[in-house]
Each structure stands twice: as C-alpha cells, then as structure tokens.
C-alpha cells in the first residue's frame, strides 16, 4: 500500500472550522473499530476492507453532539452488518456473536488483543494445545506436530476436531 | 479427510497465512470457522491497524461522495430516531445513538438509489425502439433530467446519467455496456452500480420507462420548463 509523503489534511466538506471534529473522531475510533473487526475476521485484508466500508457508510451519518461511546457503538453496529454481509456472501452463513454483552457495553474497547480464554477454557488439554500452537503462535502443522509429539496427519485432524469442539462448547454463548 | 474437513483446513490455512479465506459454503462448520477467526485474531500483535491503512482510509473518507456530514448541521436538525425492521437498527436505538438516516446507512449501496419519482411527473418520448436494441445506449435530456435508456436482460430500462460523485454527465460506451465519467476514472454498469475504482460511489438512480407504440418514454418531472 503506497504511503503518501504528506497526507492531505482531513476536513469536512464546506466547513473547514469543523476539521478538528472530523479528524479527532476518526483518529479516536479507527483503531478500536479495527480491533473489533479484526477479532471477527482474523486476517488483515478482510479487517481493512470491513473497517473501510464501515467508516464510509457510517461517517456521513454521525453527529458531533453524541458521545464518543455512542459513536463507537454505532460504528460497531454498522461493522456487524458489513461483517454479516461478508459471512453470508462468502460462506452462506450468519454472523455469530460470542460476546454480545461486552460488545454492547458503551465503553470503548480496551487497547489489548482479543481475549479468547472463554473459547479455550474447558477444552481437553490436547485440543487446547493444538489451537494455541496453530492460531495463537502461528505454528505450521509440522511444527505443531513436533511440539505436541504427534504425527503430522494426527495434528491435521486434531486441529479440526479441536476447532469443532470449541465451536460447540462455545454454543452456550453463541447467538444466532 | 472429508470435503468439509478440506474446506475447514483451507479456511484455517488462509487465516494463519493472513490471507482472505476462500469463498466456500460453511456447511456445519459455520461456528468452527468463526471461532477460528476469533482465535487467529488473538495472536499477539495482529490487531493494530497499519499506519499506512489508517492514512489511506482517512484520505478515502475525505474524498467520499458528498453526503452532508450531518454534524455540520448540529442544532438545526432535531434528533430523530428511525425505527425499522432491522434488528441492528433496534440495537442502535437501544444503545442510544441518535442518527440521521440510519435506515439508509444500513442499506447496501448495491441495492440502488431507487427510481426517480417526481411529485408531479409526465411521460416523455426519448427514443425509438430501434435506438435501444440490445447493446445500444441512448442518451436523453428531458424534464431537466440527463439520462440514458437501453435494454438489459430483455427489458428497457432508464438510468440517470449524472455521476453520483460530483455531478459530471456520464458518457455512454455502448460496446462496453457502461457509463464512463469524464471527470474521474470511474464508470457505472447498466444496473447502475459503480464499477470498482478509486471511489466508492452510490449507484445511479433508475428512471421509469415504458413503451408507447414505437417510442420509449421516460417518467420525468412535469414542472420543468
């Protein structure tokens, strides 16, 4: 992605005095929204696309006299509809919510990585290990197999079983 | 491995390579796939947007098509809640977000800008049937509307020929089945949707058409003189 040497300043068309509104709103919300979206896509290309679409769709509708928390909530609501479109169009399925409670909270999301403890908790040790090696550490199947002392074929099957188990144990807090 | 196993494996491999997962039906693995995305997102260091992305998006937003930023009119417009059938709309309202045009905000741009429906309208003949045989695009100006008529999927249709970006009059390219903007490198297909390009543009409004004898008529404002 090309980086301009000096990006043009942000502004609201026709109202130069409101430039700071626009810019501060964007700068405040872009990273938290990106984190929210990334936690539901798990890859950078999708996270960037969904974040862009969300801002393009939502920003013209936002008002400056609502609170930052409300703006954050609206951005996340918009992002959910964009994410739902991606899942529906690409995989023919609905978007699930695993932590609606926290998402609905008006607090901006913390500056931290995604917490997946609820997903991993309660899994058998080998399931938990294979998911940690593969997803959290990004090990290859071969590296995962070596780390766990199992065959490559075994590791391949194990990651699928672990994921499916995690999906069913997570079902109690899955909505939709 | 079963077919479902191979699909889920490809999905996992894409995530771990930080690629967009391939298009494939989720089948029974919808939850497993979404859990996979959650897990992958939790790896250290992935969840911060790149500075280049943040800068580029800022520029894209600045150049986005001109819906008035409503906060420019704070204090003029009254807070208004639009309650629609969408659960997401209800969720926003419950969250206390006061927003203009929420329903529109949640509408896919591809679903169209609708059909131009003047309060007081009239039908004006703008083409003959042989000017709109498949593959041809006929320009017209009637009732103050710049538009085009053509045949698509066996039906005669009309579209506004004014670019939804900055109002430049679009140039029909019959052979390519598209309308090209002379101002920026953007074009629209004959469904009215903008072809992918530098800008994300709203689709072109449709214009109602009908056939009267050998003529194609369009519905345009009657009050235009």
Short mmCIF file of C-alpha atoms in Angstrom, two decimals:
data_model
loop_
_atom_site.label_atom_id
_atom_site.label_comp_id
_atom_site.label_asym_id
_atom_site.label_seq_id
_atom_site.Cartn_x
_atom_site.Cartn_y
_atom_site.Cartn_z
CA UNK A 1 0.00 0.00 0.00
CA UNK A 2 1.52 3.30 -1.06
CA UNK A 3 2.14 5.77 1.73
CA UNK A 4 1.79 9.38 0.67
CA UNK A 5 4.65 11.60 1.75
CA UNK A 6 2.36 14.07 3.36
CA UNK A 7 -1.28 13.03 3.55
CA UNK A 8 -3.71 15.85 2.85
CA UNK A 9 -5.43 17.17 5.97
CA UNK A 10 -8.81 15.80 6.91
CA UNK A 11 -11.73 18.12 6.59
CA UNK A 12 -15.47 18.22 6.47
CA UNK A 13 -16.53 19.47 3.06
CA UNK A 14 -17.62 23.06 3.22
CA UNK A 15 -16.99 23.50 6.91
CA UNK A 16 -13.28 24.00 7.45
CA UNK A 17 -13.79 25.03 11.04
CA UNK A 18 -15.03 21.57 11.82
CA UNK A 19 -11.92 19.91 10.57
CA UNK A 20 -10.82 19.05 14.07
CA UNK A 21 -14.16 17.29 14.80
CA UNK A 22 -13.76 15.08 11.82
CA UNK A 23 -10.16 14.28 12.36
CA UNK A 24 -10.34 13.66 16.07
CA UNK A 25 -13.40 11.46 15.68
CA UNK A 26 -11.71 9.35 13.06
CA UNK A 27 -8.41 9.14 14.90
CA UNK A 28 -10.14 8.20 18.12
CA UNK A 29 -12.26 5.44 16.65
CA UNK A 30 -10.27 3.91 13.84
CA UNK A 31 -8.04 1.66 15.95
CA UNK A 32 -10.76 0.37 18.31
CA UNK A 33 -13.06 -0.31 15.37
CA UNK A 34 -10.27 -2.07 13.50
CA UNK A 35 -9.60 -4.27 16.55
CA UNK A 36 -13.28 -5.11 16.79
CA UNK A 37 -13.42 -6.04 13.11
CA UNK A 38 -10.12 -7.90 13.15
CA UNK A 39 -11.30 -10.04 16.04
CA UNK A 40 -14.14 -11.24 13.79
CA UNK A 41 -12.16 -11.73 10.58
CA UNK A 42 -8.79 -12.96 11.83
CA UNK A 43 -6.97 -11.64 8.77
CA UNK A 44 -5.68 -8.25 7.70
CA UNK A 45 -7.19 -7.93 4.19
CA UNK A 46 -10.73 -8.53 5.44
CA UNK A 47 -10.22 -6.38 8.52
CA UNK A 48 -9.08 -3.45 6.38
CA UNK A 49 -11.92 -3.83 3.89
CA UNK A 50 -14.62 -4.11 6.53
CA UNK A 51 -13.21 -1.18 8.52
CA UNK A 52 -13.11 0.99 5.40
CA UNK A 53 -16.64 0.08 4.36
CA UNK A 54 -17.90 0.71 7.87
CA UNK A 55 -16.43 4.21 8.06
CA UNK A 56 -17.53 5.10 4.55
CA UNK A 57 -21.04 4.03 5.38
CA UNK A 58 -21.29 5.36 8.90
CA UNK A 59 -19.29 8.55 8.96
CA UNK A 60 -21.66 10.73 6.93
CA UNK A 61 -24.43 9.73 9.35
CA UNK A 62 -22.62 10.53 12.54
CA UNK A 63 -23.29 13.66 14.51
CA UNK A 64 -20.88 15.53 16.65
CA UNK A 65 -23.30 16.00 19.53
CA UNK A 66 -23.43 12.38 20.53
CA UNK A 67 -20.96 10.89 22.93
CA UNK A 68 -17.84 9.10 21.88
CA UNK A 69 -19.23 5.88 23.35
CA UNK A 70 -22.37 6.25 21.25
CA UNK A 71 -20.31 6.80 18.13
CA UNK A 72 -18.27 3.72 18.96
CA UNK A 73 -21.45 1.71 19.44
CA UNK A 74 -22.85 2.91 16.13
CA UNK A 75 -19.63 2.10 14.30
CA UNK A 76 -19.68 -1.41 15.76
CA UNK A 77 -23.32 -1.87 14.84
CA UNK A 78 -22.55 -0.81 11.29
CA UNK A 79 -19.49 -3.07 11.23
CA UNK A 80 -21.65 -6.01 12.28
CA UNK A 81 -23.92 -5.53 9.29
CA UNK A 82 -20.88 -5.33 6.99
CA UNK A 83 -19.37 -8.43 8.60
CA UNK A 84 -22.68 -10.26 8.30
CA UNK A 85 -22.68 -9.48 4.58
CA UNK A 86 -19.18 -10.89 4.20
CA UNK A 87 -20.04 -14.12 6.01
CA UNK A 88 -23.30 -14.51 4.13
CA UNK A 89 -21.84 -13.82 0.71
CA UNK A 90 -18.65 -15.80 1.14
CA UNK A 91 -19.79 -18.71 3.27
CA UNK A 92 -23.59 -18.63 3.12
CA UNK A 93 -23.87 -18.33 6.86
CA UNK A 94 -24.93 -15.91 9.54
CA UNK A 95 -22.61 -13.87 11.70
CA UNK A 96 -22.40 -15.11 15.25
CA UNK A 97 -21.81 -13.11 18.36
CA UNK A 98 -19.74 -14.67 21.07
CA UNK A 99 -19.59 -11.81 23.48
CA UNK A 100 -22.60 -9.63 22.80
CA UNK A 101 -22.56 -8.48 26.39
CA UNK A 102 -19.17 -6.87 26.11
CA UNK A 103 -19.84 -5.50 22.62
CA UNK A 104 -22.98 -3.79 23.82
CA UNK A 105 -21.07 -2.05 26.55
CA UNK A 106 -20.71 1.66 25.87
CA UNK A 107 -17.07 1.59 26.95
CA UNK A 108 -14.58 1.80 24.11
CA UNK A 109 -12.73 -1.45 23.71
CA UNK A 110 -9.52 -1.72 25.64
CA UNK A 111 -6.15 -1.39 23.98
CA UNK A 112 -5.46 -5.08 24.13
CA UNK A 113 -5.51 -8.13 21.98
CA UNK A 114 -8.57 -10.27 21.69
CA UNK A 115 -9.37 -12.40 24.70
CA UNK A 116 -10.14 -15.98 23.73
CA UNK A 117 -9.94 -17.50 27.19
CA UNK A 118 -13.68 -18.31 27.13
CA UNK A 119 -13.17 -20.29 23.92
CA UNK A 120 -10.19 -22.28 25.17
CA UNK A 121 -11.39 -22.85 28.72
CA UNK A 122 -12.93 -26.22 29.25
CA UNK A 123 -11.31 -27.88 26.25
CA UNK A 124 -9.30 -31.05 26.75
CA UNK A 125 -5.58 -30.31 27.02
CA UNK A 126 -4.58 -31.62 23.60
CA UNK A 127 -7.34 -29.65 21.92
CA UNK A 128 -6.32 -26.54 23.73
CA UNK A 129 -2.66 -27.08 22.85
CA UNK A 130 -3.24 -27.61 19.16
CA UNK A 131 -5.31 -24.43 18.96
CA UNK A 132 -2.71 -22.44 20.86
CA UNK A 133 0.15 -23.65 18.67
CA UNK A 134 -1.70 -23.17 15.41
CA UNK A 135 -3.67 -19.99 15.96
CA UNK A 136 -2.00 -18.06 18.75
CA UNK A 137 1.59 -18.89 17.82
CA UNK A 138 1.06 -19.45 14.11
CA UNK A 139 2.95 -22.74 14.06
CA UNK A 140 2.80 -24.79 10.87
CA UNK A 141 1.17 -28.20 11.06
CA UNK A 142 4.63 -29.78 11.04
CA UNK A 143 5.85 -27.57 13.90
CA UNK A 144 2.65 -28.19 15.81
CA UNK A 145 3.01 -31.94 15.39
CA UNK A 146 6.62 -31.81 16.59
CA UNK A 147 5.74 -29.64 19.58
CA UNK A 148 2.93 -31.99 20.58
CA UNK A 149 4.75 -35.20 19.83
CA UNK A 150 2.14 -36.44 17.40
CA UNK A 151 2.22 -37.28 13.69
CA UNK A 152 1.55 -34.64 11.07
CA UNK A 153 -1.59 -36.47 9.97
CA UNK A 154 -2.70 -36.58 13.57
CA UNK A 155 -2.11 -32.86 14.06
CA UNK A 156 -4.15 -32.05 10.95
CA UNK A 157 -7.12 -33.98 12.26
CA UNK A 158 -6.65 -32.75 15.80
CA UNK A 159 -6.89 -29.08 14.85
CA UNK A 160 -10.21 -29.69 13.08
CA UNK A 161 -11.65 -31.66 15.99
CA UNK A 162 -10.46 -29.07 18.48
CA UNK A 163 -12.00 -26.26 16.48
CA UNK A 164 -15.32 -28.05 16.14
CA UNK A 165 -15.36 -28.85 19.81
CA UNK A 166 -14.58 -25.25 20.67
CA UNK A 167 -17.45 -24.21 18.43
CA UNK A 168 -19.92 -26.46 20.24
CA UNK A 169 -18.77 -25.64 23.74
CA UNK A 170 -18.99 -22.01 22.76
CA UNK A 171 -22.55 -22.55 21.64
CA UNK A 172 -23.96 -21.60 25.01
CA UNK A 173 -22.87 -18.05 24.44
CA UNK A 174 -23.36 -18.04 20.68
CA UNK A 175 -26.28 -16.03 19.48
CA UNK A 176 -27.86 -16.54 16.07
CA UNK B 1 -10.37 -36.19 5.07
CA UNK B 2 -13.93 -35.37 4.14
CA UNK B 3 -14.90 -32.49 1.88
CA UNK B 4 -15.93 -30.49 4.94
CA UNK B 5 -12.54 -31.23 6.54
CA UNK B 6 -10.72 -29.94 3.49
CA UNK B 7 -12.83 -26.78 3.41
CA UNK B 8 -12.19 -26.06 7.06
CA UNK B 9 -8.49 -26.77 6.59
CA UNK B 10 -8.26 -24.30 3.71
CA UNK B 11 -10.05 -21.74 5.85
CA UNK B 12 -7.59 -22.24 8.71
CA UNK B 13 -4.58 -22.11 6.40
CA UNK B 14 -5.75 -18.81 4.91
CA UNK B 15 -6.13 -17.25 8.35
CA UNK B 16 -2.72 -18.41 9.51
CA UNK B 17 -1.15 -17.05 6.31
CA UNK B 18 -3.04 -13.79 6.97
CA UNK B 19 -4.97 -14.15 3.71
CA UNK B 20 -8.62 -13.62 2.94
CA UNK B 21 -10.30 -17.05 3.30
CA UNK B 22 -11.58 -18.52 0.03
CA UNK B 23 -15.26 -18.44 -0.84
CA UNK B 24 -16.81 -21.72 0.24
CA UNK B 25 -20.02 -22.83 1.91
CA UNK B 26 -19.69 -23.12 5.65
CA UNK B 27 -21.97 -26.12 5.93
CA UNK B 28 -21.98 -27.33 9.51
CA UNK B 29 -18.74 -25.52 10.23
CA UNK B 30 -20.09 -22.01 10.48
CA UNK B 31 -19.35 -21.77 14.20
CA UNK B 32 -15.99 -23.52 13.82
CA UNK B 33 -14.93 -21.03 11.15
CA UNK B 34 -15.96 -18.07 13.26
CA UNK B 35 -14.19 -19.50 16.29
CA UNK B 36 -11.11 -19.94 14.08
CA UNK B 37 -11.23 -16.25 13.13
CA UNK B 38 -11.52 -15.31 16.81
CA UNK B 39 -8.60 -17.50 17.78
CA UNK B 40 -6.40 -16.25 14.99
CA UNK B 41 -7.22 -12.66 15.86
CA UNK B 42 -5.92 -13.29 19.36
CA UNK B 43 -2.36 -13.91 18.24
CA UNK B 44 -0.03 -11.24 19.56
CA UNK B 45 0.39 -8.11 17.53
CA UNK B 46 -2.25 -8.61 14.86
CA UNK B 47 -4.97 -6.31 15.98
CA UNK B 48 -3.41 -2.90 15.36
CA UNK B 49 -4.15 -1.24 12.02
CA UNK B 50 -1.10 -0.32 9.97
CA UNK B 51 -0.33 3.43 9.81
CA UNK B 52 -0.50 3.21 6.01
CA UNK B 53 -4.01 1.81 6.22
CA UNK B 54 -5.12 4.50 8.67
CA UNK B 55 -3.74 7.26 6.43
CA UNK B 56 -5.22 5.81 3.27
CA UNK B 57 -8.64 5.39 4.79
CA UNK B 58 -8.53 8.98 6.04
CA UNK B 59 -7.91 10.14 2.51
CA UNK B 60 -10.62 7.89 1.12
CA UNK B 61 -13.10 9.30 3.60
CA UNK B 62 -12.20 12.83 2.69
CA UNK B 63 -12.90 12.07 -0.95
CA UNK B 64 -16.02 10.03 -0.29
CA UNK B 65 -19.13 11.07 -2.21
CA UNK B 66 -20.94 14.05 -0.82
CA UNK B 67 -23.49 13.06 1.67
CA UNK B 68 -23.56 16.02 4.01
CA UNK B 69 -21.82 15.22 7.24
CA UNK B 70 -24.78 15.74 9.48
CA UNK B 71 -22.77 17.11 12.36
CA UNK B 72 -22.18 20.14 10.20
CA UNK B 73 -25.81 20.95 10.93
CA UNK B 74 -25.82 20.27 14.62
CA UNK B 75 -28.54 22.24 16.28
CA UNK B 76 -30.51 22.65 13.08
CA UNK B 77 -31.75 19.15 12.63
CA UNK B 78 -33.60 17.64 15.51
CA UNK B 79 -32.54 14.34 16.89
CA UNK B 80 -34.60 11.73 15.18
CA UNK B 81 -34.74 8.01 15.59
CA UNK B 82 -35.69 5.90 12.64
CA UNK B 83 -37.03 2.60 13.78
CA UNK B 84 -37.06 -0.08 11.15
CA UNK B 85 -37.47 -3.80 10.92
CA UNK B 86 -33.78 -4.46 11.20
CA UNK B 87 -32.52 -5.85 14.47
CA UNK B 88 -29.40 -3.78 14.05
CA UNK B 89 -31.47 -0.64 13.91
CA UNK B 90 -33.18 -1.54 17.14
CA UNK B 91 -29.79 -2.29 18.67
CA UNK B 92 -28.50 1.15 17.79
CA UNK B 93 -31.54 2.84 19.18
CA UNK B 94 -31.21 0.81 22.34
CA UNK B 95 -27.61 1.94 22.55
CA UNK B 96 -28.87 5.49 22.50
CA UNK B 97 -27.31 6.54 19.22
CA UNK B 98 -29.09 9.49 17.67
CA UNK B 99 -28.54 9.31 13.97
CA UNK B 100 -29.98 10.65 10.83
CA UNK B 101 -30.96 8.25 8.11
CA UNK B 102 -29.97 5.17 10.00
CA UNK B 103 -32.05 3.02 7.74
CA UNK B 104 -30.27 4.36 4.69
CA UNK B 105 -26.93 3.88 6.40
CA UNK B 106 -27.65 0.21 6.76
CA UNK B 107 -28.81 -0.23 3.17
CA UNK B 108 -26.39 -1.82 0.79
CA UNK B 109 -25.33 0.71 -1.81
CA UNK B 110 -25.80 -2.03 -4.39
CA UNK B 111 -29.50 -2.16 -3.61
CA UNK B 112 -29.84 1.04 -5.61
CA UNK B 113 -30.68 4.64 -5.13
CA UNK B 114 -34.22 3.83 -6.17
CA UNK B 115 -36.21 5.17 -9.04
CA UNK B 116 -36.65 8.87 -9.62
CA UNK B 117 -40.24 9.61 -8.64
CA UNK B 118 -41.15 13.25 -9.19
CA UNK B 119 -44.15 14.52 -7.24
CA UNK B 120 -45.60 15.78 -10.49
CA UNK B 121 -44.47 13.81 -13.46
CA UNK B 122 -45.07 13.32 -17.11
CA UNK B 123 -44.04 10.78 -19.70
CA UNK B 124 -41.79 11.99 -22.48
CA UNK B 125 -40.73 10.02 -25.54
CA UNK B 126 -36.93 9.98 -25.72
CA UNK B 127 -36.05 7.15 -28.09
CA UNK B 128 -37.45 4.82 -30.69
CA UNK B 129 -37.36 1.11 -30.10
CA UNK B 130 -34.63 0.58 -32.67
CA UNK B 131 -32.41 3.02 -30.80
CA UNK B 132 -32.44 0.78 -27.75
CA UNK B 133 -31.91 -2.66 -29.23
CA UNK B 134 -29.62 -4.74 -27.01
CA UNK B 135 -26.10 -3.34 -26.95
CA UNK B 136 -27.15 0.26 -27.62
CA UNK B 137 -27.39 3.07 -25.10
CA UNK B 138 -29.47 6.15 -25.99
CA UNK B 139 -28.80 9.43 -24.22
CA UNK B 140 -31.57 11.87 -23.48
CA UNK B 141 -32.29 15.10 -21.74
CA UNK B 142 -35.90 15.59 -20.69
CA UNK B 143 -37.71 17.30 -17.86
CA UNK B 144 -34.40 18.54 -16.50
CA UNK B 145 -33.04 15.01 -16.24
CA UNK B 146 -29.95 13.79 -18.03
CA UNK B 147 -30.38 10.09 -18.59
CA UNK B 148 -29.90 7.05 -20.73
CA UNK B 149 -32.21 4.31 -21.90
CA UNK B 150 -31.15 0.85 -23.05
CA UNK B 151 -32.15 -2.79 -22.99
CA UNK B 152 -30.87 -5.01 -20.19
CA UNK B 153 -31.97 -8.59 -19.64
CA UNK B 154 -34.72 -8.13 -22.22
CA UNK B 155 -36.22 -5.11 -20.51
CA UNK B 156 -35.97 -1.46 -21.45
CA UNK B 157 -34.52 0.49 -18.57
CA UNK B 158 -33.55 4.04 -17.76
CA UNK B 159 -30.80 5.40 -15.58
CA UNK B 160 -29.70 8.84 -14.53
CA UNK B 161 -26.54 9.76 -16.43
CA UNK B 162 -25.24 12.08 -13.72
CA UNK B 163 -22.28 10.75 -11.80
CA UNK B 164 -23.09 10.32 -8.11
CA UNK B 165 -19.66 11.63 -7.22
CA UNK B 166 -19.57 15.26 -8.39
CA UNK B 167 -22.36 15.52 -10.92
CA UNK B 168 -20.44 15.19 -14.18
CA UNK B 169 -22.56 13.89 -17.05
CA UNK B 170 -21.62 10.31 -17.83
CA UNK B 171 -20.63 9.21 -21.32
CA UNK B 172 -22.27 6.00 -22.59
CA UNK B 173 -19.97 3.36 -24.02
CA UNK B 174 -22.42 1.08 -25.79
CA UNK B 175 -19.92 -1.63 -26.67
CA UNK B 176 -18.76 -1.89 -23.07
CA UNK B 177 -22.24 -1.66 -21.54
CA UNK B 178 -21.12 1.06 -19.22
CA UNK B 179 -21.32 4.77 -18.48
CA UNK B 180 -17.98 6.48 -18.05
CA UNK B 181 -17.32 9.57 -16.00
CA UNK B 182 -15.34 12.23 -17.87
CA UNK B 183 -14.09 13.76 -14.61
CA UNK B 184 -12.55 10.83 -12.78
CA UNK B 185 -11.53 7.30 -13.66
CA UNK B 186 -14.88 5.81 -12.68
CA UNK B 187 -17.65 4.05 -14.56
CA UNK B 188 -21.05 2.51 -13.88
CA UNK B 189 -22.51 -0.68 -15.25
CA UNK B 190 -26.03 -0.88 -16.64
CA UNK B 191 -27.54 -1.97 -13.34
CA UNK B 192 -26.49 1.50 -12.13
CA UNK B 193 -23.79 0.22 -9.78
CA UNK B 194 -20.38 1.87 -9.83
CA UNK B 195 -17.64 -0.36 -11.17
CA UNK B 196 -14.79 -0.85 -8.71
CA UNK B 197 -12.37 2.04 -8.82
CA UNK B 198 -10.78 4.82 -6.86
CA UNK B 199 -14.02 5.95 -5.24
CA UNK B 200 -16.91 4.21 -3.61
CA UNK B 201 -19.92 5.75 -5.25
CA UNK B 202 -23.61 5.41 -4.72
CA UNK B 203 -25.46 3.73 -7.58
CA UNK B 204 -27.25 5.74 -10.24
CA UNK B 205 -30.96 6.37 -9.68
CA UNK B 206 -33.20 4.49 -12.07
CA UNK B 207 -35.69 6.23 -14.33
CA UNK B 208 -39.08 4.67 -15.01
CA UNK B 209 -39.58 3.69 -18.65
CA UNK B 210 -42.45 2.46 -20.75
CA UNK B 211 -43.05 1.68 -24.39
CA UNK B 212 -45.73 3.61 -26.24
CA UNK B 213 -46.19 2.47 -29.84
CA UNK B 214 -42.65 2.57 -31.25
CA UNK B 215 -41.38 5.01 -28.69
CA UNK B 216 -39.59 4.61 -25.42
CA UNK B 217 -40.94 7.05 -22.85
CA UNK B 218 -39.44 8.07 -19.55
CA UNK B 219 -41.10 9.48 -16.45
CA UNK B 220 -39.67 12.90 -15.65
CA UNK B 221 -40.74 15.99 -13.69
CA UNK B 222 -43.63 17.81 -15.30
CA UNK B 223 -42.84 21.17 -13.78
CA UNK B 224 -39.56 21.63 -15.58
CA UNK B 225 -39.85 24.35 -18.20
#
